mmCIF file with all atom_site columns, C-alpha atoms and ligand atoms in Angstrom:
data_model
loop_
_atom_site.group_PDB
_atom_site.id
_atom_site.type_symbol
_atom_site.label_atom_id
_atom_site.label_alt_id
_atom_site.label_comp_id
_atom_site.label_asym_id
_atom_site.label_entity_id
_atom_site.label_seq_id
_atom_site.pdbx_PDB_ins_code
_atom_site.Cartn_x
_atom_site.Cartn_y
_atom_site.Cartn_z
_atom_site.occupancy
_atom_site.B_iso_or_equiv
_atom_site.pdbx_formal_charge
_atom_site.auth_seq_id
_atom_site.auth_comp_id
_atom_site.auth_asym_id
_atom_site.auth_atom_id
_atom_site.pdbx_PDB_model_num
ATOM   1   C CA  . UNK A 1 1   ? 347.556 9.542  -83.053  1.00 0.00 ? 1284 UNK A CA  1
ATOM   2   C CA  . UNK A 1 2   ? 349.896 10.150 -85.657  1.00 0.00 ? 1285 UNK A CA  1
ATOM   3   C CA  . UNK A 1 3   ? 350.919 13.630 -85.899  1.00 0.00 ? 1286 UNK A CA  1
ATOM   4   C CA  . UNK A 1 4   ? 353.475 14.554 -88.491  1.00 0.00 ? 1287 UNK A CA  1
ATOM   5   C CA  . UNK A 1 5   ? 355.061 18.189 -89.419  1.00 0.00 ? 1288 UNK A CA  1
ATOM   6   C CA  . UNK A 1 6   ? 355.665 18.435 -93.018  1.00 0.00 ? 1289 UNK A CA  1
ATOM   7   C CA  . UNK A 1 7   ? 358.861 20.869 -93.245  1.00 0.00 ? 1290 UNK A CA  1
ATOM   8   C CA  . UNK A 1 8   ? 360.533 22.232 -96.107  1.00 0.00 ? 1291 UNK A CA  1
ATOM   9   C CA  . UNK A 1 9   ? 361.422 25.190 -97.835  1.00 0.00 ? 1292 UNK A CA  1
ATOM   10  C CA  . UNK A 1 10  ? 358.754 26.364 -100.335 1.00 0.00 ? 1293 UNK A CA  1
ATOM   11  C CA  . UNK A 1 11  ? 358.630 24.540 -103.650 1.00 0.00 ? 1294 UNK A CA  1
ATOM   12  C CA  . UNK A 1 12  ? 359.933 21.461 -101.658 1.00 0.00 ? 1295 UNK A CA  1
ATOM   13  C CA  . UNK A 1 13  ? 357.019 19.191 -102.378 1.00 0.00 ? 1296 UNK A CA  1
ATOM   14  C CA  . UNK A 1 14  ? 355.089 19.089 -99.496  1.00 0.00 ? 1297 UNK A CA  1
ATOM   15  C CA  . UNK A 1 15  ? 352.012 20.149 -100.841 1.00 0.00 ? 1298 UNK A CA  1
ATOM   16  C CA  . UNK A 1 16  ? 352.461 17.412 -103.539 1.00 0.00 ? 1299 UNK A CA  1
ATOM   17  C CA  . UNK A 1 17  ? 353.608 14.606 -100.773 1.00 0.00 ? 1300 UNK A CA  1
ATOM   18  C CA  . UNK A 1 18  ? 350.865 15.824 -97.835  1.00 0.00 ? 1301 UNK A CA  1
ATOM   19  C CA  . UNK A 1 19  ? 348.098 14.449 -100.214 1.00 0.00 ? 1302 UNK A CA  1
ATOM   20  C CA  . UNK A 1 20  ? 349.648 11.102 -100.742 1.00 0.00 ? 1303 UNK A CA  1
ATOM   21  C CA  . UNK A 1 21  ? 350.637 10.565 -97.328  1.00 0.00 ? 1304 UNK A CA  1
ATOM   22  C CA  . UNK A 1 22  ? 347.181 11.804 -96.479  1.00 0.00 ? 1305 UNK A CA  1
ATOM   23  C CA  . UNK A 1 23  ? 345.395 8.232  -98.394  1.00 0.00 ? 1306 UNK A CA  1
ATOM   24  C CA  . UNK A 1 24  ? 347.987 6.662  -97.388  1.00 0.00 ? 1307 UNK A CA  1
ATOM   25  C CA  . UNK A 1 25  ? 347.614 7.597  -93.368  1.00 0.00 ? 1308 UNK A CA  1
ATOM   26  C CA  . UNK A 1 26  ? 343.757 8.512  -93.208  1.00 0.00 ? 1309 UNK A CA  1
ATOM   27  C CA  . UNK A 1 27  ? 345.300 12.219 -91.791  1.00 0.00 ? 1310 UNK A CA  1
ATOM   28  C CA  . UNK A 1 28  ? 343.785 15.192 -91.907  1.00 0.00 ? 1311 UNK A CA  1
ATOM   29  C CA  . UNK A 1 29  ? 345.691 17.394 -93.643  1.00 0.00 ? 1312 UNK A CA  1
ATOM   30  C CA  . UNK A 1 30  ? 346.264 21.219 -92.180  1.00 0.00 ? 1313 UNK A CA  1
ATOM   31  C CA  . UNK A 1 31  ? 347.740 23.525 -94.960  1.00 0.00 ? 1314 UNK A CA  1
ATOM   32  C CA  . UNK A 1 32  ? 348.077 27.027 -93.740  1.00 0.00 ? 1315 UNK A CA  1
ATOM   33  C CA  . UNK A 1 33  ? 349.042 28.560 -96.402  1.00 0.00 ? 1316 UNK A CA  1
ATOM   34  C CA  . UNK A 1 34  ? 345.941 27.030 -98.505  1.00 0.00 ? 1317 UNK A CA  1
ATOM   35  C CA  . UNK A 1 35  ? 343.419 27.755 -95.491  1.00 0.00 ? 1318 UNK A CA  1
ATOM   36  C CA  . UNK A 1 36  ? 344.998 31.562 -95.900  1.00 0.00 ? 1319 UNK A CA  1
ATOM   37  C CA  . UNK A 1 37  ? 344.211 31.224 -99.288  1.00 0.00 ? 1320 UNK A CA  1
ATOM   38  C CA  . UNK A 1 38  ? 340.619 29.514 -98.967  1.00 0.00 ? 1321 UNK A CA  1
ATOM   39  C CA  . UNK A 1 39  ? 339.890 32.963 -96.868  1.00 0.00 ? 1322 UNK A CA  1
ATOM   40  C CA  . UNK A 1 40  ? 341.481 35.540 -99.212  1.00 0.00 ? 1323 UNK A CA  1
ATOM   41  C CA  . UNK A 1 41  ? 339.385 33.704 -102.270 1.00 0.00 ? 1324 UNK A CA  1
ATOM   42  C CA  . UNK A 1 42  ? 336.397 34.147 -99.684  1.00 0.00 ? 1325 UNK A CA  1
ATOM   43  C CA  . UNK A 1 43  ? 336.735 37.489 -98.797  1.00 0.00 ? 1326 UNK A CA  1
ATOM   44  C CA  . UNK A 1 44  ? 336.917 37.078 -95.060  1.00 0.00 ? 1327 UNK A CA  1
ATOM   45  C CA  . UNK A 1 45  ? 338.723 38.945 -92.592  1.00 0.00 ? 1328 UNK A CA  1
ATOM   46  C CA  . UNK A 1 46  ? 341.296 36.793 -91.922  1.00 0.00 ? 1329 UNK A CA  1
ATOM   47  C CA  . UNK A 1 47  ? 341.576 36.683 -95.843  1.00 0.00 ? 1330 UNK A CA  1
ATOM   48  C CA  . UNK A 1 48  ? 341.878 40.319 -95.910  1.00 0.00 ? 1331 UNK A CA  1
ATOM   49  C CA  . UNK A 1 49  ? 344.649 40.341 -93.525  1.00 0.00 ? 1332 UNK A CA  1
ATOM   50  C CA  . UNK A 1 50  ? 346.903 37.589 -94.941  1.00 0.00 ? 1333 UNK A CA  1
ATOM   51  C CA  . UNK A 1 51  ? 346.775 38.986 -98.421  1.00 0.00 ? 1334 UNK A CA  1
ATOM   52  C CA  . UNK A 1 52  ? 349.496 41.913 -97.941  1.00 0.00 ? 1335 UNK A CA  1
ATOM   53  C CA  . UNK A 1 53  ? 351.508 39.938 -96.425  1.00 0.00 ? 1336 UNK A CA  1
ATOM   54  C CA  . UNK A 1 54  ? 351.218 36.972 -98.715  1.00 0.00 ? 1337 UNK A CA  1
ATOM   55  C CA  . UNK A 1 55  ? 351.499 38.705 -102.167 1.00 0.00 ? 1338 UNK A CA  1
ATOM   56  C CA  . UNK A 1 56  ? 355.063 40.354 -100.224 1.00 0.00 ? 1339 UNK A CA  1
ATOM   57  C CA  . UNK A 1 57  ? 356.052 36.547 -99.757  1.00 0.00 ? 1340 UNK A CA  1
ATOM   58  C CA  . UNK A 1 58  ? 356.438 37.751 -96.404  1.00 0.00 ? 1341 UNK A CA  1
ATOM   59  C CA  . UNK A 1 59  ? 355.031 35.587 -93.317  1.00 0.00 ? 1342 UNK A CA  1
ATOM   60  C CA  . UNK A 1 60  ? 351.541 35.989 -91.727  1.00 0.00 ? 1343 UNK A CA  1
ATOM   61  C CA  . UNK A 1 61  ? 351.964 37.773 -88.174  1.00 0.00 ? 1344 UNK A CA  1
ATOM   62  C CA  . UNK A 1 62  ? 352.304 34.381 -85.483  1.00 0.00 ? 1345 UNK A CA  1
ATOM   63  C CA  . UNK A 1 63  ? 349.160 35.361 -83.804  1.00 0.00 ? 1346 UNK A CA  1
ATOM   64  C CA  . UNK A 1 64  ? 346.965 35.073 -86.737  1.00 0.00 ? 1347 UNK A CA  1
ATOM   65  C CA  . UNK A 1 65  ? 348.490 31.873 -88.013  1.00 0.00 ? 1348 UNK A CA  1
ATOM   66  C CA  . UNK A 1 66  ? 348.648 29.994 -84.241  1.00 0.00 ? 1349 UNK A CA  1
ATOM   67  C CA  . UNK A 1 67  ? 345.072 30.949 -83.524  1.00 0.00 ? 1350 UNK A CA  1
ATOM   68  C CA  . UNK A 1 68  ? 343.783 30.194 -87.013  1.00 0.00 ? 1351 UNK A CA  1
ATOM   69  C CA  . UNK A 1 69  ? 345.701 26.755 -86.846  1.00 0.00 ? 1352 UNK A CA  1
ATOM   70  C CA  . UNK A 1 70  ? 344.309 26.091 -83.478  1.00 0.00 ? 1353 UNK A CA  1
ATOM   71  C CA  . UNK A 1 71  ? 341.019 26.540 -84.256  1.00 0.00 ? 1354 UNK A CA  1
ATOM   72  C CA  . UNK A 1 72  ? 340.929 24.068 -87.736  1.00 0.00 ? 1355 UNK A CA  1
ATOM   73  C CA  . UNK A 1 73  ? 342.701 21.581 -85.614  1.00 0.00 ? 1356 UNK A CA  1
ATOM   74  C CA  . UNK A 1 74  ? 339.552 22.041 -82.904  1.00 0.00 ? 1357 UNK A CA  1
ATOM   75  C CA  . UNK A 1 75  ? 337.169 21.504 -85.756  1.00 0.00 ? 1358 UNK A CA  1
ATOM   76  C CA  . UNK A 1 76  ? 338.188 17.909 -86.137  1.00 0.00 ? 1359 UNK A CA  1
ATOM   77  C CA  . UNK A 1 77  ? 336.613 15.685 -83.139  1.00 0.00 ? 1360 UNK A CA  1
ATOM   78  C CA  . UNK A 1 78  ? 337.310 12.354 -85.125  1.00 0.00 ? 1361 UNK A CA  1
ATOM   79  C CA  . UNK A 1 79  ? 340.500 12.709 -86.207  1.00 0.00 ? 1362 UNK A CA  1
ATOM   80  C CA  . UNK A 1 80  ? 343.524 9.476  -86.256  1.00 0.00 ? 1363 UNK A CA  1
ATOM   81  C CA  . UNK A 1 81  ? 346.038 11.617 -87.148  1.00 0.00 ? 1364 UNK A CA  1
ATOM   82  C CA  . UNK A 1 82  ? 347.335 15.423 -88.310  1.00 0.00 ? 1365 UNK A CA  1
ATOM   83  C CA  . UNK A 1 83  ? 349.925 16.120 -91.508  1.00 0.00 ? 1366 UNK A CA  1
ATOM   84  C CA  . UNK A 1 84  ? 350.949 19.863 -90.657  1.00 0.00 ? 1367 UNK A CA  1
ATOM   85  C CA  . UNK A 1 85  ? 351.930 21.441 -93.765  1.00 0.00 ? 1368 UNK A CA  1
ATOM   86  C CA  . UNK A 1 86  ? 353.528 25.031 -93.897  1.00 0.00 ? 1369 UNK A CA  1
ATOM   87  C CA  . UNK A 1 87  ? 353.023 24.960 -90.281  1.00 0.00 ? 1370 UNK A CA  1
ATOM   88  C CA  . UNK A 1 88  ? 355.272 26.081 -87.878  1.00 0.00 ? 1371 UNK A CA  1
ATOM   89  C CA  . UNK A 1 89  ? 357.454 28.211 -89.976  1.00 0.00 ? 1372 UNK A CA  1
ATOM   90  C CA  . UNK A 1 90  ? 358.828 29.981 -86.970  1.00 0.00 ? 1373 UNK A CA  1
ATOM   91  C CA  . UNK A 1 91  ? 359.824 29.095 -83.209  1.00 0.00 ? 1374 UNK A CA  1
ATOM   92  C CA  . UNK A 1 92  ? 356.757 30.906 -81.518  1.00 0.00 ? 1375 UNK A CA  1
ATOM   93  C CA  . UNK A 1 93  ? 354.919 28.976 -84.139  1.00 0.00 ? 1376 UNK A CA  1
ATOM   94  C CA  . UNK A 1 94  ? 356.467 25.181 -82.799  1.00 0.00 ? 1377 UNK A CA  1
ATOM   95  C CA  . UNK A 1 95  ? 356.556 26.347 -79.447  1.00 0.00 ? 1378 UNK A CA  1
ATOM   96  C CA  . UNK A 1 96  ? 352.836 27.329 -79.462  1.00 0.00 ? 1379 UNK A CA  1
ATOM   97  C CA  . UNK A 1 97  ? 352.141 24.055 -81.365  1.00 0.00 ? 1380 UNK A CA  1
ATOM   98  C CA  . UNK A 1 98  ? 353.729 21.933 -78.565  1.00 0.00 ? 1381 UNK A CA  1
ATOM   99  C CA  . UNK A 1 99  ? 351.886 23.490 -75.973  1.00 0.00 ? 1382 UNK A CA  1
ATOM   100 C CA  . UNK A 1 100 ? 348.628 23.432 -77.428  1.00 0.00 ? 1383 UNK A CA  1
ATOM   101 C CA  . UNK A 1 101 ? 348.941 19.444 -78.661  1.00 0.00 ? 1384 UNK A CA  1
ATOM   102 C CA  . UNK A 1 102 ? 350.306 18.954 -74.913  1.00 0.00 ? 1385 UNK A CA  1
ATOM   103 C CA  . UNK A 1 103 ? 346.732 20.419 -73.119  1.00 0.00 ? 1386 UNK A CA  1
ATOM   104 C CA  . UNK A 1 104 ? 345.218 17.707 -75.496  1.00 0.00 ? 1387 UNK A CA  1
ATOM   105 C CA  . UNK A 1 105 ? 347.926 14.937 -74.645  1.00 0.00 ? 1388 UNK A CA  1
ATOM   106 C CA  . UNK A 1 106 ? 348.902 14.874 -77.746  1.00 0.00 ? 1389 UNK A CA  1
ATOM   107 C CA  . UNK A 1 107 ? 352.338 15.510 -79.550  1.00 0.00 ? 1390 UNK A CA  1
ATOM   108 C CA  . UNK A 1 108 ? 354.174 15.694 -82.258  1.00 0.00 ? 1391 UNK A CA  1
ATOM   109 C CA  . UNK A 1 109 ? 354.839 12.336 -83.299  1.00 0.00 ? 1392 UNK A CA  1
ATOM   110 C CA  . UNK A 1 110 ? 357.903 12.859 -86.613  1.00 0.00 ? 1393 UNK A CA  1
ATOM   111 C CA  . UNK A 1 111 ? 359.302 16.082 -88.445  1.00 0.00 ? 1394 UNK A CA  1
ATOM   112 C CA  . UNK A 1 112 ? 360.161 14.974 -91.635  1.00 0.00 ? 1395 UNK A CA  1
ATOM   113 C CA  . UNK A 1 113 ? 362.057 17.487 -93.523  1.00 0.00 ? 1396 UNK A CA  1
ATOM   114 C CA  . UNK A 1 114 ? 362.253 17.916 -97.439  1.00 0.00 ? 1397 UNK A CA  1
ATOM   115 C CA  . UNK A 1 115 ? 365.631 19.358 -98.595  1.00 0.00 ? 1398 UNK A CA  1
ATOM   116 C CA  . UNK A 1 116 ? 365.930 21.054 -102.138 1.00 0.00 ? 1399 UNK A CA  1
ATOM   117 C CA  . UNK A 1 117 ? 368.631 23.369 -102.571 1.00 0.00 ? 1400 UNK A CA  1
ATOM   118 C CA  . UNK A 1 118 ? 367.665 27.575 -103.486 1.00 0.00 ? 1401 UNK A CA  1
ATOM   119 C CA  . UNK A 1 119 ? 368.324 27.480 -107.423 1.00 0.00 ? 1402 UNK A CA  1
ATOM   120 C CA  . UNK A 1 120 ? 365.893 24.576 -107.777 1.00 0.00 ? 1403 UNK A CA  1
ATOM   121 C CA  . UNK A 1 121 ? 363.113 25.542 -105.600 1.00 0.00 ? 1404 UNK A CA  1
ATOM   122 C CA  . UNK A 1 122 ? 363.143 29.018 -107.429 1.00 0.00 ? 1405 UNK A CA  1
ATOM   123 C CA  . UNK A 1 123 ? 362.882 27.098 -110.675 1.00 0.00 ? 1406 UNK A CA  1
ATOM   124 C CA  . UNK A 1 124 ? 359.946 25.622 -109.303 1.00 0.00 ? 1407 UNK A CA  1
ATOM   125 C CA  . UNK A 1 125 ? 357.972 28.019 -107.735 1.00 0.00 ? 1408 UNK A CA  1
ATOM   126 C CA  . UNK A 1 126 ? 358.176 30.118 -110.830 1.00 0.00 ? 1409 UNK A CA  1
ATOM   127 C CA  . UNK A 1 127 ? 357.056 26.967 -113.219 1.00 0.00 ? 1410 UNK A CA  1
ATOM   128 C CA  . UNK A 1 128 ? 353.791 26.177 -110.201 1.00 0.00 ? 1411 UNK A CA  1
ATOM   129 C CA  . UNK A 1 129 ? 352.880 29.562 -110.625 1.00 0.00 ? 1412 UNK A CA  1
ATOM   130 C CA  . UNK A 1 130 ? 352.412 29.393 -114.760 1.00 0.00 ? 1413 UNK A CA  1
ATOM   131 C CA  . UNK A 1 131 ? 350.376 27.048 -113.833 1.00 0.00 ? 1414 UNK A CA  1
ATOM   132 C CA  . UNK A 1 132 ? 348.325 27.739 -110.965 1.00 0.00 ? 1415 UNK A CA  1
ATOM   133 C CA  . UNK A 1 133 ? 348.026 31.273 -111.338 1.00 0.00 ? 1416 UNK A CA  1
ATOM   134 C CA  . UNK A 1 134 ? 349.023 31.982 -107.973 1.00 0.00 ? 1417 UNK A CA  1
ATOM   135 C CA  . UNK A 1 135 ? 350.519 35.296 -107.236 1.00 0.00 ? 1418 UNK A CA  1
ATOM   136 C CA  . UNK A 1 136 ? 353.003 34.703 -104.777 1.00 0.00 ? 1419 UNK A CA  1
ATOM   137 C CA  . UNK A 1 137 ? 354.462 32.133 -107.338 1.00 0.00 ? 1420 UNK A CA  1
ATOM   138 C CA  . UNK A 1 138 ? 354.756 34.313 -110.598 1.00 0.00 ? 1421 UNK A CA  1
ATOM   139 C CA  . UNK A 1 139 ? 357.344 37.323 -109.485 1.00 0.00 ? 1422 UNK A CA  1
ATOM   140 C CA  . UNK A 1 140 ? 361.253 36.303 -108.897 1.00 0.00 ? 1423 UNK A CA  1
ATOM   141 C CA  . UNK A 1 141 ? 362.141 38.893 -106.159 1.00 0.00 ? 1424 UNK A CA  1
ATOM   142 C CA  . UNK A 1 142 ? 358.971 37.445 -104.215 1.00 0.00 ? 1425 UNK A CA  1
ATOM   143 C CA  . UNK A 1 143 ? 360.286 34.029 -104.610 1.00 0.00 ? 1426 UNK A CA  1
ATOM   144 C CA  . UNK A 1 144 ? 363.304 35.150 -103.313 1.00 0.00 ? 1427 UNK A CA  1
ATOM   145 C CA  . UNK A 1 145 ? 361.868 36.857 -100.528 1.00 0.00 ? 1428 UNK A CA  1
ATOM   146 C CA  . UNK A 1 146 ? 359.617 33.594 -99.548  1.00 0.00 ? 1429 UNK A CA  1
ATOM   147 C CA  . UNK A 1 147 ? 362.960 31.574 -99.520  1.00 0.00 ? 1430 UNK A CA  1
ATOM   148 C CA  . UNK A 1 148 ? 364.605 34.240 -97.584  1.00 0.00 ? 1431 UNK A CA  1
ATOM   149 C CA  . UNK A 1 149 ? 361.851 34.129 -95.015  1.00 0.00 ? 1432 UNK A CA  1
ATOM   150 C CA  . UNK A 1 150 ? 361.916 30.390 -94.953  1.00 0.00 ? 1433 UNK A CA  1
ATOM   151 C CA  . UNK A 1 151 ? 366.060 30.597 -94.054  1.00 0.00 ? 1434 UNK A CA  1
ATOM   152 C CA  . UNK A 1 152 ? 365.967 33.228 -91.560  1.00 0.00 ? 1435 UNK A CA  1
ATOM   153 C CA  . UNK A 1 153 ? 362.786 32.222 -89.858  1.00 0.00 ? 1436 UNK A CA  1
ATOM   154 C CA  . UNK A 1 154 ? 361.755 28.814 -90.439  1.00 0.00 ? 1437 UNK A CA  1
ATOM   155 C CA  . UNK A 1 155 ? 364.874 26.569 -91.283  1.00 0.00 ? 1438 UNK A CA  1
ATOM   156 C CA  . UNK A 1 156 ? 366.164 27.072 -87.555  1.00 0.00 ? 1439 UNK A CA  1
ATOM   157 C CA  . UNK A 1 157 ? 363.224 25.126 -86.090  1.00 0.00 ? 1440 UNK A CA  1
ATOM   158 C CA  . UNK A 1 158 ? 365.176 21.667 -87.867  1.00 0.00 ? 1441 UNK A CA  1
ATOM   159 C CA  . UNK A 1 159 ? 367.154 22.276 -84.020  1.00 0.00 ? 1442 UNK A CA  1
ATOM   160 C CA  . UNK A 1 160 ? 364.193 23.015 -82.388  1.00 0.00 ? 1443 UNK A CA  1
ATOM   161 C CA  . UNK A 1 161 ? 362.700 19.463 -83.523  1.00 0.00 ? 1444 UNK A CA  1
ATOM   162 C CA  . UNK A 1 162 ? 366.391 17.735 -83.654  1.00 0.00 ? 1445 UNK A CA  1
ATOM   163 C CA  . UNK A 1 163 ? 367.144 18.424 -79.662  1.00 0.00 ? 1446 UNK A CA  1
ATOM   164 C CA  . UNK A 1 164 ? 363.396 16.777 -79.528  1.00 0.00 ? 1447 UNK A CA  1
ATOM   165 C CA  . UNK A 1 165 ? 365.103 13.425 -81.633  1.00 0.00 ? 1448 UNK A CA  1
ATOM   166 C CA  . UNK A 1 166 ? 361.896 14.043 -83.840  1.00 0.00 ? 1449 UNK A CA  1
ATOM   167 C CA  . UNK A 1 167 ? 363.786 15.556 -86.924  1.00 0.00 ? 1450 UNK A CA  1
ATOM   168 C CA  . UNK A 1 168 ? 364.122 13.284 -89.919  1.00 0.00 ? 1451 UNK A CA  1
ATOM   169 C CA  . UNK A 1 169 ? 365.610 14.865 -93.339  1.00 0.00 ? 1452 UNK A CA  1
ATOM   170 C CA  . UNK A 1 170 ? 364.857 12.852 -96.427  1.00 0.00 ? 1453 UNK A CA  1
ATOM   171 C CA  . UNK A 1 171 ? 366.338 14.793 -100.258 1.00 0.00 ? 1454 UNK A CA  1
ATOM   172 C CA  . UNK A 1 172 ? 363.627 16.387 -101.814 1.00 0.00 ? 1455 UNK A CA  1
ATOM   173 C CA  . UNK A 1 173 ? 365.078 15.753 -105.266 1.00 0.00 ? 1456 UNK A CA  1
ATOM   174 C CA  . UNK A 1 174 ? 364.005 12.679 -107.216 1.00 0.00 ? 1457 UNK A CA  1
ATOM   175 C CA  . UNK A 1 175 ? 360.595 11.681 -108.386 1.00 0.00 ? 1458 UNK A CA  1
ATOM   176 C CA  . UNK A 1 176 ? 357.495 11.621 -106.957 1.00 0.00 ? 1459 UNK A CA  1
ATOM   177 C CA  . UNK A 1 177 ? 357.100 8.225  -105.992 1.00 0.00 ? 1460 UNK A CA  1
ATOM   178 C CA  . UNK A 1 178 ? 360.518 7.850  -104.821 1.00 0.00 ? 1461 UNK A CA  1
ATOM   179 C CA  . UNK A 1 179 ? 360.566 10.763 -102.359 1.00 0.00 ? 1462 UNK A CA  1
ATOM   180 C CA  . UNK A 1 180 ? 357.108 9.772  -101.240 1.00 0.00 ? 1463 UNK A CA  1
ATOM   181 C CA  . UNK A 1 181 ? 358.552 6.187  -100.422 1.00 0.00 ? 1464 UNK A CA  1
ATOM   182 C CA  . UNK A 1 182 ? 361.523 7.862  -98.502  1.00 0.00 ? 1465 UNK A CA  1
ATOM   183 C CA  . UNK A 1 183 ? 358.973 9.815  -96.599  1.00 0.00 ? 1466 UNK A CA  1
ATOM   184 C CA  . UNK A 1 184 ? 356.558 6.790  -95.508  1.00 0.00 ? 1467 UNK A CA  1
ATOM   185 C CA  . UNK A 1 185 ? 359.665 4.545  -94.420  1.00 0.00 ? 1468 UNK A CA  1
ATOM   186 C CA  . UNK A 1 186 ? 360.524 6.931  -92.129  1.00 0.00 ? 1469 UNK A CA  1
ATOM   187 C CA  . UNK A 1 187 ? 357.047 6.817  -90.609  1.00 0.00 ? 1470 UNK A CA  1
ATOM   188 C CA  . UNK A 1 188 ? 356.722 3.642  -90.893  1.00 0.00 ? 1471 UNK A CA  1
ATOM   189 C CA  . UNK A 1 189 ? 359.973 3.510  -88.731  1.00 0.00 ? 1472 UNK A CA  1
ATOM   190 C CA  . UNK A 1 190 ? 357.840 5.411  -86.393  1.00 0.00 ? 1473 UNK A CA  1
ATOM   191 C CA  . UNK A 1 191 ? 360.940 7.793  -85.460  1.00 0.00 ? 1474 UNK A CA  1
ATOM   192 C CA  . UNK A 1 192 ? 363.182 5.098  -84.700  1.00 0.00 ? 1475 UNK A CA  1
HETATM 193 P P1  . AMP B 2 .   ? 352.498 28.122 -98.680  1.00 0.00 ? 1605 AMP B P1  1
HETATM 194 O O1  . AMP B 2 .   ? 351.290 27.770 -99.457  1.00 0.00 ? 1605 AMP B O1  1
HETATM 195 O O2  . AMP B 2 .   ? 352.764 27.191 -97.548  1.00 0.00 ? 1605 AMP B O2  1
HETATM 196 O O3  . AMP B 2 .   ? 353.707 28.338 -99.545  1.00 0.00 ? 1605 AMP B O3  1
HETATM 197 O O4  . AMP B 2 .   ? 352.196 29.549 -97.992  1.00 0.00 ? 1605 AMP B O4  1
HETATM 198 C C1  . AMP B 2 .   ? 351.931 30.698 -98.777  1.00 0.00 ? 1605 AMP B C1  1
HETATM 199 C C2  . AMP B 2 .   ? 352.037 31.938 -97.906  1.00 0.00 ? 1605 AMP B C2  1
HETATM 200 O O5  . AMP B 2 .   ? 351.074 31.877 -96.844  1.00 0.00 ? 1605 AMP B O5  1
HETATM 201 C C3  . AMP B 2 .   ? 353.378 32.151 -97.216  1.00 0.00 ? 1605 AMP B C3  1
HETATM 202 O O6  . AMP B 2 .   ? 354.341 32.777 -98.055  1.00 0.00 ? 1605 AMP B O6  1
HETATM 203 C C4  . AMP B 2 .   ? 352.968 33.040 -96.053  1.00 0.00 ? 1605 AMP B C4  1
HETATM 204 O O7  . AMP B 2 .   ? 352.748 34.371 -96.475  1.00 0.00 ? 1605 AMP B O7  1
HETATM 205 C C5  . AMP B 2 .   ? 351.605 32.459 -95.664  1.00 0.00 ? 1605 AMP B C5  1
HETATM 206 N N1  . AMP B 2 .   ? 351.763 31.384 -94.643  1.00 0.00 ? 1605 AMP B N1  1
HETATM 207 C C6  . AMP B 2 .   ? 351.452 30.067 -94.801  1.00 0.00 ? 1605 AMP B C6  1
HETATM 208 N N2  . AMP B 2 .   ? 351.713 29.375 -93.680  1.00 0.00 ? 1605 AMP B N2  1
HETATM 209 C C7  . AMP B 2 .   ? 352.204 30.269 -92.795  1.00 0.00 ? 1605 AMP B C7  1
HETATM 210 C C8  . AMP B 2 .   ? 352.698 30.176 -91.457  1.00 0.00 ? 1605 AMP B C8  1
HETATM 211 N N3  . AMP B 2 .   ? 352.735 28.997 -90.801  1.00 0.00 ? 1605 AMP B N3  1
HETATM 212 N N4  . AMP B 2 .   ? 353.122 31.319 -90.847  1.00 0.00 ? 1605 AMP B N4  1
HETATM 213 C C9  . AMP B 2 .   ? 353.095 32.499 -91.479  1.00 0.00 ? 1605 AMP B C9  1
HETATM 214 N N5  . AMP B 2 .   ? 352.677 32.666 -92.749  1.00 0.00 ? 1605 AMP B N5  1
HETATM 215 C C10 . AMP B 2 .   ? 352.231 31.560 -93.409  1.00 0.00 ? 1605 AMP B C10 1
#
């Protein structure tokens, strides 16, 4: 099985680059932060819960997220292959992630980690939301705060995956197609 984390900061591309490395692949492709927003636009309780702390740009709780992500990941019996994507974003989140793929003998197979620096991604973000409406997208200081959370809680898991030798950083600036060919050489490499 091929089991890849998607990293990044938001507004890095990996929603845009999980899809094409999805046809590519044949993965499935876990989003958290679009199965949070598949519930909110549903009006479940997990829904409910993730909003607040969504429209704040501030992360969902680790219990909610590792037990939601756990349980989409059990829904697929037939699977070759899992793009992770917004998931983990903090160290309980990877270490809970390890664990769980290890009681299935499975692992993590690559990181591969999208680097755009703060003044872009915020120019981003802002231009994604005029166009897809969502919240967390539209406001500056929530931007700010998303990017915040991402370098305070997320961006130190690049060591927790580098001590592993499973971290691979590839510049998230450039087009499409170029980044996305940077991105399947590396698997294609197969984390040599
Ligand atoms: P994204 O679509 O990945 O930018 O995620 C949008 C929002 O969903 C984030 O700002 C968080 O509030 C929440 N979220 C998504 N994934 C996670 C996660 N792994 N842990 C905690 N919160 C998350």
């Amino acid at each position: 099985m091929l089991n890849i984390v998607l990293f990044g900061p938001p507004g890095a591309g990996k929603g845009t680059q999980a899809v094409k490395l999805v046809e590519k692949y044949k993965l499935v492709h876990l989003s958290t932060g679009d199965i949070f927003r598949a519930n909110i636009k549903g009006g479940t309780e997990l829904g409910k819960l993730a909003k607040n702390y969504m429209n704040a740009g501030n992360l969902v709780p680790d219990e909610v997220t590792i037990g939601m992500l756990e349980s989409e990941v059990n829904k697929q019996t037939n699977s070759k292959g899992f793009i992770f994507d917004g998931f983990p974003r903090t160290t309980a989140q990877a270490q809970a992630l390890d664990k769980f793929l290890s009681g299935k003998t499975l692992s993590i197979s690559l990181t591969l980690a999208l680097e755009v620096d703060e003044e872009e991604l915020t120019k981003r973000i802002i231009l994604r939301g005029k166009e897809s409406g969502r919240a967390d997208d539209q406001n500056e200081s929530i931007v700010r705060n998303r990017v915040k959370e991402y370098s305070n809680k997320t961006s130190p898991l690049k060591e927790f995956y580098k001590k592993q030798n499973k971290l691979r950083t590839v510049n998230g600036i450039g087009s499409i197609d170029e980044i996305f060919e940077k991105l399947c050489k590396e698997i294609d490499n197969g984390g040599k």
